[in-house]
Amino acid sequence: MRPQALDKGLTFDLACDATINTAAHGDPVRLNRILLNLISNAIKFTPSGGIGVNAAAEPHDDHVLLRVTVRDTGIGIAPDLHERIFEDFVQADDSIARRFGGTGLGLAIARRLTRLMHGELTVESVPGAGSTFTLEVPLGLAASGIAQGALAPPSRQLRVLLVDDDPVNCEVGEAILKRLGHRATIGRNGTSAVELARDQAFDVILMDLHMPDMDGIEAASRIAKLGLPKMPRIIAVTADVSRGARERLAGAGIAKVVSKPILINALREAIEDDPAQGTTATQLAAGALIDRHFLEDQRELLGAAQIDKLHHLLDETGEKLIEDITKAAANGDHAQLARSAHQLGSAASALGLVRLFERCREIELTAAAMPLQECPSAARELAALREASMSALDDLLQPAEQRSLD
Ligand code: ADP
């Protein structure tokens, strides 16, 4: 999130109390989601000054209390809204909501997730002076190292080259690969990745993209040019899954992306799904419009009625926003194009319409410099993507709605 803050001219301070050296069980995906929400709100609602994120862990007899605060010097929140902003669909100020988009669900979900983890999420704020959100979650103590549950062995043990310049990522990645039953070799930079790929046979290469000596795309291109008897499948490991990034990857012969932080099931799916054996390719294509795991999570957290409401809301506002986008594109109104694309993107993200969200974000970021003649085709593309995403969403939600009527 730091680049987003810096782009707005804000400072971004991160302080982490590293004196507590303990291992704990937790849910990294949910914690990550809550923090992303708090930090993106802090950036969104802070015109000047900065953001501070502070993390500490307090040891107790049978657990550690993880405490993360997200502080900003932004517009603040009126006292009568300190509780209400955690309710579904509540936004402190309509005009702000219009300007920034959003659905008013972020904090409601963040608090629900926190409470499911037996924690609490609170706010202190003074209008005009800024806000501090505090997340406290008790985590169970764990034996150090990665927990060793029983996992079914893979149908075939793979030789995997893991390339990453960060020692912690290498250690975690290696532990996960071992747990999955595969053989891991570590390459600590692009140059050694190319050498290892030349000298040893690998089935799969997991390639970090950002490395100081040679980036992952360059390393992949060089490996492709080695003329190996059997070319390993190269999978990129990155936090950047935008379409622009994917196109660059495809150019270097990288067909697949695993997002960071690496999760065991996502990694297993990626490395064990060999397209040559024709497994889940069609499943992936069908699922690509919508992040089903995310949608399932939303349904669990918000309940069917709220999902239904969100679905209708998205249907209505989406149609209206596509009209605005089409008009803005025809008039060459770049600022309006960016604003409407932003709003459509944030509405789409609430129900996990990932492709629409990513494309909206790209158009939002590039609108200012987009040549006039390209604007209408960008608008048409968004309209088509919205239609396809909504009908995929209808298909996914239909059975559940019918089930709840039965
Ligand atoms: P949204 O997706 O609309 O941002 P949230 O549930 O995340 O929804 O936030 C609800 C409302 O709380 C926001 O619309 C905003 O008015 C207010 N809010 C949240 N975080 C902050 C903050 N850091 N500073 C000021 N207002 C905030």
GROMACS .gro file of C-alpha atoms and ligand atoms in nm:
model
  433
    1MET     CA    1   0.000   0.000   0.000
    2ARG     CA    2   0.299   0.228   0.046
    3PRO     CA    3   0.315   0.341  -0.320
    4GLN     CA    4  -0.052   0.441  -0.306
    5ALA     CA    5   0.016   0.660  -0.002
    6LEU     CA    6   0.332   0.808  -0.153
    7ASP     CA    7   0.151   0.881  -0.481
    8LYS     CA    8  -0.090   1.097  -0.281
    9GLY     CA    9   0.200   1.279  -0.114
   10LEU     CA   10   0.136   1.105   0.221
   11THR     CA   11   0.396   0.952   0.450
   12PHE     CA   12   0.366   0.584   0.536
   13ASP     CA   13   0.532   0.464   0.856
   14LEU     CA   14   0.542   0.103   0.955
   15ALA     CA   15   0.653   0.003   1.303
   16CYS     CA   16   0.665  -0.356   1.410
   17ASP     CA   17   0.766  -0.471   1.755
   18ALA     CA   18   0.998  -0.755   1.665
   19THR     CA   19   1.105  -0.832   2.022
   20ILE     CA   20   0.836  -1.096   2.064
   21ASN     CA   21   0.970  -1.401   1.894
   22THR     CA   22   0.684  -1.643   1.898
   23ALA     CA   23   0.492  -1.866   1.662
   24ALA     CA   24   0.115  -1.844   1.656
   25HIS     CA   25  -0.177  -1.994   1.468
   26GLY     CA   26  -0.384  -1.746   1.277
   27ASP     CA   27  -0.566  -1.677   0.956
   28PRO     CA   28  -0.330  -1.475   0.735
   29VAL     CA   29  -0.585  -1.432   0.456
   30ARG     CA   30  -0.848  -1.275   0.682
   31LEU     CA   31  -0.598  -1.064   0.875
   32ASN     CA   32  -0.460  -0.942   0.546
   33ARG     CA   33  -0.804  -0.851   0.423
   34ILE     CA   34  -0.886  -0.650   0.735
   35LEU     CA   35  -0.556  -0.463   0.721
   36LEU     CA   36  -0.594  -0.386   0.351
   37ASN     CA   37  -0.934  -0.240   0.423
   38LEU     CA   38  -0.814  -0.025   0.713
   39ILE     CA   39  -0.507   0.099   0.530
   40SER     CA   40  -0.688   0.174   0.205
   41ASN     CA   41  -0.953   0.370   0.400
   42ALA     CA   42  -0.678   0.561   0.580
   43ILE     CA   43  -0.522   0.655   0.246
   44LYS     CA   44  -0.860   0.735   0.092
   45PHE     CA   45  -0.972   0.968   0.370
   46THR     CA   46  -0.642   1.149   0.428
   47PRO     CA   47  -0.574   1.448   0.206
   48SER     CA   48  -0.245   1.544   0.373
   49GLY     CA   49  -0.007   1.420   0.639
   50GLY     CA   50   0.033   1.047   0.663
   51ILE     CA   51  -0.052   0.695   0.767
   52GLY     CA   52   0.111   0.494   1.045
   53VAL     CA   53   0.075   0.120   1.092
   54ASN     CA   54   0.195  -0.027   1.416
   55ALA     CA   55   0.200  -0.396   1.504
   56ALA     CA   56   0.282  -0.561   1.833
   57ALA     CA   57   0.218  -0.893   2.003
   58GLU     CA   58   0.156  -0.922   2.374
   59PRO     CA   59   0.240  -1.260   2.529
   60HIS     CA   60  -0.015  -1.425   2.759
   61ASP     CA   61  -0.010  -1.770   2.921
   62ASP     CA   62  -0.203  -1.950   2.653
   63HIS     CA   63  -0.212  -1.704   2.365
   64VAL     CA   64  -0.053  -1.394   2.216
   65LEU     CA   65  -0.261  -1.084   2.162
   66LEU     CA   66  -0.187  -0.937   1.821
   67ARG     CA   67  -0.253  -0.564   1.819
   68VAL     CA   68  -0.235  -0.360   1.501
   69THR     CA   69  -0.319   0.008   1.485
   70VAL     CA   70  -0.377   0.202   1.165
   71ARG     CA   71  -0.347   0.576   1.227
   72ASP     CA   72  -0.410   0.859   0.987
   73THR     CA   73  -0.409   1.237   0.991
   74GLY     CA   74  -0.719   1.252   0.771
   75ILE     CA   75  -1.067   1.400   0.781
   76GLY     CA   76  -1.170   1.204   1.091
   77ILE     CA   77  -1.514   1.072   1.183
   78ALA     CA   78  -1.790   1.248   1.382
   79PRO     CA   79  -1.845   1.091   1.728
   80ASP     CA   80  -2.203   0.981   1.654
   81LEU     CA   81  -2.072   0.775   1.363
   82HIS     CA   82  -1.796   0.588   1.548
   83GLU     CA   83  -2.018   0.281   1.590
   84ARG     CA   84  -2.242   0.326   1.286
   85ILE     CA   85  -1.958   0.303   1.032
   86PHE     CA   86  -1.927  -0.064   1.131
   87GLU     CA   87  -2.283  -0.132   1.014
   88ASP     CA   88  -2.363  -0.268   0.668
   89PHE     CA   89  -2.385  -0.013   0.387
   90VAL     CA   90  -2.310   0.286   0.613
   91GLN     CA   91  -2.088   0.563   0.486
   92ALA     CA   92  -2.016   0.867   0.700
   93ASP     CA   93  -2.085   1.120   0.429
   94ASP     CA   94  -2.278   1.082   0.104
   95SER     CA   95  -2.076   1.338  -0.085
   96ILE     CA   96  -1.754   1.166   0.015
   97ALA     CA   97  -1.900   0.834  -0.090
   98ARG     CA   98  -1.987   0.978  -0.429
   99ARG     CA   99  -1.636   1.109  -0.469
  100PHE     CA  100  -1.455   0.796  -0.356
  101GLY     CA  101  -1.690   0.514  -0.448
  102GLY     CA  102  -1.704   0.223  -0.206
  103THR     CA  103  -2.001   0.036  -0.069
  104GLY     CA  104  -1.992   0.102   0.304
  105LEU     CA  105  -1.938  -0.268   0.365
  106GLY     CA  106  -1.563  -0.276   0.424
  107LEU     CA  107  -1.564  -0.201   0.796
  108ALA     CA  108  -1.874  -0.412   0.862
  109ILE     CA  109  -1.697  -0.710   0.712
  110ALA     CA  110  -1.369  -0.627   0.883
  111ARG     CA  111  -1.540  -0.620   1.224
  112ARG     CA  112  -1.732  -0.941   1.154
  113LEU     CA  113  -1.412  -1.118   1.053
  114THR     CA  114  -1.235  -0.985   1.362
  115ARG     CA  115  -1.510  -1.109   1.592
  116LEU     CA  116  -1.512  -1.449   1.424
  117MET     CA  117  -1.149  -1.464   1.531
  118HIS     CA  118  -1.260  -1.367   1.886
  119GLY     CA  119  -1.104  -1.024   1.851
  120GLU     CA  120  -1.226  -0.667   1.839
  121LEU     CA  121  -1.198  -0.377   1.598
  122THR     CA  122  -1.252  -0.025   1.729
  123VAL     CA  123  -1.198   0.334   1.628
  124GLU     CA  124  -1.096   0.656   1.798
  125SER     CA  125  -1.126   0.970   1.594
  126VAL     CA  126  -1.149   1.346   1.611
  127PRO     CA  127  -1.309   1.518   1.311
  128GLY     CA  128  -1.044   1.713   1.124
  129ALA     CA  129  -0.758   1.557   1.320
  130GLY     CA  130  -0.755   1.196   1.201
  131SER     CA  131  -0.855   0.845   1.304
  132THR     CA  132  -0.696   0.545   1.469
  133PHE     CA  133  -0.838   0.200   1.408
  134THR     CA  134  -0.724  -0.070   1.651
  135LEU     CA  135  -0.742  -0.439   1.568
  136GLU     CA  136  -0.689  -0.687   1.850
  137VAL     CA  137  -0.691  -1.059   1.784
  138PRO     CA  138  -0.589  -1.336   2.024
  139LEU     CA  139  -0.381  -1.601   1.851
  140GLY     CA  140  -0.318  -1.951   1.977
  141LEU     CA  141   0.041  -2.042   2.051
  142ALA     CA  142   0.198  -2.277   1.801
  143ALA     CA  143   0.499  -2.501   1.816
  144SER     CA  144   0.768  -2.320   1.624
  145GLY     CA  145   0.803  -2.409   1.257
  146ILE     CA  146   0.522  -2.497   1.024
  147ALA     CA  147   0.250  -2.722   1.162
  148GLN     CA  148   0.266  -3.070   1.016
  149GLY     CA  149  -0.085  -3.193   0.946
  150ALA     CA  150  -0.145  -3.499   0.733
  151LEU     CA  151  -0.157  -3.423   0.362
  152ALA     CA  152  -0.228  -3.668   0.084
  153PRO     CA  153   0.091  -3.731  -0.116
  154PRO     CA  154   0.094  -3.593  -0.472
  155SER     CA  155   0.032  -3.828  -0.764
  156ARG     CA  156   0.385  -3.748  -0.886
  157GLN     CA  157   0.672  -3.592  -0.697
  158LEU     CA  158   0.789  -3.280  -0.881
  159ARG     CA  159   1.132  -3.120  -0.890
  160VAL     CA  160   1.067  -2.755  -0.818
  161LEU     CA  161   1.311  -2.466  -0.846
  162LEU     CA  162   1.203  -2.183  -0.616
  163VAL     CA  163   1.356  -1.848  -0.707
  164ASP     CA  164   1.329  -1.559  -0.461
  165ASP     CA  165   1.578  -1.306  -0.325
  166ASP     CA  166   1.403  -1.291   0.012
  167PRO     CA  167   1.532  -1.554   0.259
  168VAL     CA  168   1.204  -1.572   0.453
  169ASN     CA  169   1.002  -1.632   0.136
  170CYS     CA  170   1.248  -1.906   0.038
  171GLU     CA  171   1.217  -2.074   0.374
  172VAL     CA  172   0.837  -2.060   0.377
  173GLY     CA  173   0.812  -2.169   0.012
  174GLU     CA  174   1.050  -2.460   0.070
  175ALA     CA  175   0.854  -2.574   0.377
  176ILE     CA  176   0.527  -2.562   0.183
  177LEU     CA  177   0.672  -2.754  -0.113
  178LYS     CA  178   0.806  -3.021   0.122
  179ARG     CA  179   0.469  -3.052   0.290
  180LEU     CA  180   0.310  -3.102  -0.049
  181GLY     CA  181   0.558  -3.384  -0.108
  182HIS     CA  182   0.772  -3.217  -0.375
  183ARG     CA  183   1.149  -3.164  -0.399
  184ALA     CA  184   1.261  -2.804  -0.367
  185THR     CA  185   1.582  -2.636  -0.483
  186ILE     CA  186   1.639  -2.271  -0.398
  187GLY     CA  187   1.774  -2.003  -0.632
  188ARG     CA  188   1.842  -1.671  -0.459
  189ASN     CA  189   1.856  -1.449  -0.769
  190GLY     CA  190   1.787  -1.440  -1.142
  191THR     CA  191   2.141  -1.532  -1.246
  192SER     CA  192   2.158  -1.841  -1.030
  193ALA     CA  193   1.808  -1.941  -1.147
  194VAL     CA  194   1.931  -1.948  -1.507
  195GLU     CA  195   2.241  -2.148  -1.408
  196LEU     CA  196   2.043  -2.400  -1.201
  197ALA     CA  197   1.789  -2.444  -1.481
  198ARG     CA  198   2.077  -2.509  -1.724
  199ASP     CA  199   2.251  -2.765  -1.500
  200GLN     CA  200   1.963  -2.955  -1.341
  201ALA     CA  201   1.628  -3.087  -1.462
  202PHE     CA  202   1.317  -2.925  -1.311
  203ASP     CA  203   0.949  -2.984  -1.370
  204VAL     CA  204   0.840  -2.647  -1.237
  205ILE     CA  205   1.009  -2.313  -1.166
  206LEU     CA  206   0.841  -2.079  -0.917
  207MET     CA  207   0.975  -1.739  -1.011
  208ASP     CA  208   0.961  -1.427  -0.798
  209LEU     CA  209   0.927  -1.128  -1.032
  210HIS     CA  210   1.105  -0.854  -0.841
  211MET     CA  211   1.469  -0.935  -0.784
  212PRO     CA  212   1.752  -0.687  -0.774
  213ASP     CA  213   1.998  -0.845  -1.019
  214MET     CA  214   1.766  -0.964  -1.295
  215ASP     CA  215   1.388  -0.959  -1.277
  216GLY     CA  216   1.187  -1.279  -1.303
  217ILE     CA  217   1.062  -1.206  -1.654
  218GLU     CA  218   1.415  -1.158  -1.783
  219ALA     CA  219   1.528  -1.477  -1.607
  220ALA     CA  220   1.233  -1.670  -1.759
  221SER     CA  221   1.318  -1.541  -2.109
  222ARG     CA  222   1.680  -1.650  -2.068
  223ILE     CA  223   1.575  -1.994  -1.947
  224ALA     CA  224   1.346  -2.027  -2.250
  225LYS     CA  225   1.648  -1.956  -2.475
  226LEU     CA  226   1.867  -2.226  -2.314
  227GLY     CA  227   1.720  -2.486  -2.549
  228LEU     CA  228   1.659  -2.736  -2.266
  229PRO     CA  229   1.553  -3.089  -2.366
  230LYS     CA  230   1.243  -3.050  -2.148
  231MET     CA  231   1.137  -2.698  -2.067
  232PRO     CA  232   1.012  -2.663  -1.707
  233ARG     CA  233   0.676  -2.492  -1.651
  234ILE     CA  234   0.745  -2.146  -1.517
  235ILE     CA  235   0.496  -2.001  -1.268
  236ALA     CA  236   0.530  -1.640  -1.155
  237VAL     CA  237   0.495  -1.556  -0.787
  238THR     CA  238   0.382  -1.198  -0.748
  239ALA     CA  239   0.148  -0.962  -0.572
  240ASP     CA  240   0.084  -0.782  -0.903
  241VAL     CA  241  -0.188  -0.965  -1.096
  242SER     CA  242  -0.299  -0.678  -1.319
  243ARG     CA  243  -0.366  -0.747  -1.685
  244GLY     CA  244  -0.064  -0.544  -1.792
  245ALA     CA  245   0.158  -0.762  -1.578
  246ARG     CA  246  -0.004  -1.078  -1.713
  247GLU     CA  247   0.062  -0.971  -2.071
  248ARG     CA  248   0.430  -0.920  -1.997
  249LEU     CA  249   0.437  -1.263  -1.834
  250ALA     CA  250   0.273  -1.430  -2.132
  251GLY     CA  251   0.537  -1.272  -2.356
  252ALA     CA  252   0.808  -1.443  -2.151
  253GLY     CA  253   0.636  -1.781  -2.171
  254ILE     CA  254   0.492  -1.766  -1.816
  255ALA     CA  255   0.138  -1.894  -1.827
  256LYS     CA  256   0.044  -1.889  -1.465
  257VAL     CA  257   0.059  -1.668  -1.160
  258VAL     CA  258   0.049  -1.756  -0.792
  259SER     CA  259  -0.018  -1.456  -0.575
  260LYS     CA  260   0.183  -1.357  -0.273
  261PRO     CA  261   0.174  -1.447   0.012
  262ILE     CA  262   0.191  -1.808  -0.102
  263LEU     CA  263  -0.097  -2.019   0.029
  264ILE     CA  264  -0.060  -2.393   0.036
  265ASN     CA  265  -0.376  -2.481  -0.159
  266ALA     CA  266  -0.320  -2.218  -0.427
  267LEU     CA  267   0.034  -2.343  -0.472
  268ARG     CA  268  -0.074  -2.703  -0.492
  269GLU     CA  269  -0.337  -2.619  -0.753
  270ALA     CA  270  -0.087  -2.421  -0.960
  271ILE     CA  271   0.200  -2.666  -0.963
  272GLU     CA  272   0.002  -2.987  -0.986
  273ASP     CA  273  -0.229  -2.863  -1.261
  274ASP     CA  274  -0.027  -2.964  -1.564
  275PRO     CA  275  -0.196  -2.827  -1.877
  276ALA     CA  276  -0.025  -3.099  -2.080
  277GLN     CA  277  -0.241  -3.347  -1.888
  278GLY     CA  278  -0.553  -3.141  -1.968
  279THR     CA  279  -0.688  -3.108  -1.614
  280THR     CA  280  -0.863  -2.799  -1.484
  281ALA     CA  281  -0.801  -2.558  -1.772
  282THR     CA  282  -1.169  -2.506  -1.852
  283GLN     CA  283  -1.256  -2.473  -1.485
  284LEU     CA  284  -1.000  -2.195  -1.454
  285ALA     CA  285  -1.133  -2.016  -1.760
  286ALA     CA  286  -1.488  -2.026  -1.628
  287GLY     CA  287  -1.388  -1.917  -1.280
  288ALA     CA  288  -1.167  -1.636  -1.395
  289LEU     CA  289  -1.438  -1.370  -1.405
  290ILE     CA  290  -1.527  -1.421  -1.041
  291ASP     CA  291  -1.321  -1.503  -0.737
  292ARG     CA  292  -1.544  -1.778  -0.603
  293HIS     CA  293  -1.363  -1.818  -0.275
  294PHE     CA  294  -1.405  -1.449  -0.207
  295LEU     CA  295  -1.774  -1.460  -0.304
  296GLU     CA  296  -1.831  -1.759  -0.077
  297ASP     CA  297  -1.666  -1.572   0.207
  298GLN     CA  298  -1.886  -1.269   0.147
  299ARG     CA  299  -2.193  -1.489   0.147
  300GLU     CA  300  -2.093  -1.651   0.473
  301LEU     CA  301  -2.016  -1.318   0.634
  302LEU     CA  302  -2.305  -1.109   0.511
  303GLY     CA  303  -2.577  -1.367   0.471
  304ALA     CA  304  -2.791  -1.439   0.163
  305ALA     CA  305  -3.019  -1.135   0.207
  306GLN     CA  306  -2.735  -0.884   0.205
  307ILE     CA  307  -2.570  -1.057  -0.089
  308ASP     CA  308  -2.901  -1.032  -0.271
  309LYS     CA  309  -2.917  -0.661  -0.195
  310LEU     CA  310  -2.561  -0.611  -0.311
  311HIS     CA  311  -2.633  -0.808  -0.627
  312HIS     CA  312  -2.927  -0.581  -0.718
  313LEU     CA  313  -2.728  -0.272  -0.625
  314LEU     CA  314  -2.444  -0.381  -0.847
  315ASP     CA  315  -2.686  -0.453  -1.129
  316GLU     CA  316  -2.840  -0.104  -1.112
  317THR     CA  317  -2.533   0.106  -1.042
  318GLY     CA  318  -2.328  -0.096  -1.289
  319GLU     CA  319  -2.567  -0.022  -1.571
  320LYS     CA  320  -2.574   0.346  -1.485
  321LEU     CA  321  -2.195   0.363  -1.456
  322ILE     CA  322  -2.147   0.196  -1.793
  323GLU     CA  323  -2.372   0.468  -1.941
  324ASP     CA  324  -2.157   0.735  -1.773
  325ILE     CA  325  -1.838   0.567  -1.894
  326THR     CA  326  -1.969   0.543  -2.250
  327LYS     CA  327  -2.069   0.909  -2.246
  328ALA     CA  328  -1.738   1.021  -2.093
  329ALA     CA  329  -1.547   0.817  -2.351
  330ALA     CA  330  -1.746   0.968  -2.639
  331ASN     CA  331  -1.687   1.321  -2.506
  332GLY     CA  332  -1.320   1.258  -2.435
  333ASP     CA  333  -1.380   1.346  -2.068
  334HIS     CA  334  -1.079   1.167  -1.918
  335ALA     CA  335  -1.144   1.274  -1.559
  336GLN     CA  336  -1.503   1.149  -1.564
  337LEU     CA  337  -1.391   0.826  -1.732
  338ALA     CA  338  -1.141   0.766  -1.451
  339ARG     CA  339  -1.396   0.850  -1.178
  340SER     CA  340  -1.670   0.626  -1.316
  341ALA     CA  341  -1.424   0.342  -1.379
  342HIS     CA  342  -1.313   0.374  -1.017
  343GLN     CA  343  -1.672   0.353  -0.892
  344LEU     CA  344  -1.753   0.055  -1.112
  345GLY     CA  345  -1.434  -0.117  -0.995
  346SER     CA  346  -1.510  -0.075  -0.628
  347ALA     CA  347  -1.869  -0.193  -0.674
  348ALA     CA  348  -1.741  -0.496  -0.869
  349SER     CA  349  -1.488  -0.585  -0.601
  350ALA     CA  350  -1.758  -0.621  -0.334
  351LEU     CA  351  -1.885  -0.937  -0.503
  352GLY     CA  352  -1.551  -1.065  -0.626
  353LEU     CA  353  -1.584  -0.970  -0.995
  354VAL     CA  354  -1.207  -0.973  -1.026
  355ARG     CA  355  -1.157  -0.928  -1.400
  356LEU     CA  356  -1.395  -0.633  -1.412
  357PHE     CA  357  -1.228  -0.484  -1.105
  358GLU     CA  358  -0.878  -0.518  -1.254
  359ARG     CA  359  -0.977  -0.371  -1.590
  360CYS     CA  360  -1.157  -0.079  -1.420
  361ARG     CA  361  -0.850  -0.009  -1.216
  362GLU     CA  362  -0.626  -0.013  -1.523
  363ILE     CA  363  -0.858   0.223  -1.708
  364GLU     CA  364  -0.877   0.449  -1.402
  365LEU     CA  365  -0.498   0.468  -1.387
  366THR     CA  366  -0.441   0.516  -1.759
  367ALA     CA  367  -0.746   0.731  -1.846
  368ALA     CA  368  -0.561   1.062  -1.820
  369ALA     CA  369  -0.309   0.962  -2.087
  370MET     CA  370  -0.546   0.754  -2.303
  371PRO     CA  371  -0.557   0.868  -2.668
  372LEU     CA  372  -0.906   0.995  -2.760
  373GLN     CA  373  -0.968   0.729  -3.023
  374GLU     CA  374  -0.902   0.450  -2.770
  375CYS     CA  375  -1.156   0.571  -2.512
  376PRO     CA  376  -1.469   0.430  -2.682
  377SER     CA  377  -1.316   0.086  -2.723
  378ALA     CA  378  -1.214   0.085  -2.355
  379ALA     CA  379  -1.575   0.171  -2.268
  380ARG     CA  380  -1.709  -0.105  -2.493
  381GLU     CA  381  -1.468  -0.350  -2.335
  382LEU     CA  382  -1.590  -0.259  -1.987
  383ALA     CA  383  -1.953  -0.292  -2.097
  384ALA     CA  384  -1.890  -0.640  -2.239
  385LEU     CA  385  -1.692  -0.746  -1.934
  386ARG     CA  386  -1.967  -0.622  -1.705
  387GLU     CA  387  -2.230  -0.820  -1.898
  388ALA     CA  388  -2.022  -1.137  -1.890
  389SER     CA  389  -1.938  -1.092  -1.520
  390MET     CA  390  -2.299  -1.028  -1.422
  391SER     CA  391  -2.425  -1.333  -1.602
  392ALA     CA  392  -2.151  -1.544  -1.442
  393LEU     CA  393  -2.258  -1.399  -1.108
  394ASP     CA  394  -2.625  -1.474  -1.178
  395ASP     CA  395  -2.528  -1.835  -1.248
  396LEU     CA  396  -2.331  -1.861  -0.925
  397LEU     CA  397  -2.594  -1.697  -0.706
  398GLN     CA  398  -2.904  -1.848  -0.863
  399PRO     CA  399  -2.885  -2.194  -0.708
  400ALA     CA  400  -2.827  -2.050  -0.361
  401GLU     CA  401  -3.125  -1.817  -0.390
  402GLN     CA  402  -3.342  -2.104  -0.502
  403ARG     CA  403  -3.210  -2.320  -0.222
  404SER     CA  404  -3.301  -2.057   0.035
  405LEU     CA  405  -3.657  -2.044  -0.101
  406ASP     CA  406  -3.701  -2.419  -0.064
  407ADP     P1  407  -1.634   0.212   0.208
  407ADP     O1  408  -1.614   0.089   0.124
  407ADP     O2  409  -1.749   0.292   0.160
  407ADP     O3  410  -1.512   0.292   0.231
  407ADP     P2  411  -1.614   0.124   0.484
  407ADP     O4  412  -1.709   0.035   0.560
  407ADP     O5  413  -1.477   0.077   0.466
  407ADP     O6  414  -1.687   0.154   0.346
  407ADP     O7  415  -1.615   0.264   0.556
  407ADP     C1  416  -1.740   0.322   0.594
  407ADP     C2  417  -1.726   0.470   0.608
  407ADP     O8  418  -1.646   0.501   0.724
  407ADP     C3  419  -1.654   0.538   0.494
  407ADP     O9  420  -1.742   0.564   0.386
  407ADP     C4  421  -1.604   0.665   0.560
  407ADP    O10  422  -1.708   0.760   0.563
  407ADP     C5  423  -1.575   0.621   0.702
  407ADP     N1  424  -1.431   0.592   0.723
  407ADP     C6  425  -1.371   0.471   0.721
  407ADP     N2  426  -1.238   0.482   0.746
  407ADP     C7  427  -1.213   0.612   0.763
  407ADP     C8  428  -1.095   0.688   0.792
  407ADP     N3  429  -0.976   0.631   0.807
  407ADP     N4  430  -1.110   0.823   0.804
  407ADP     C9  431  -1.230   0.883   0.788
  407ADP     N5  432  -1.344   0.817   0.760
  407ADP    C10  433  -1.337   0.685   0.748
   0.00000   0.00000   0.00000
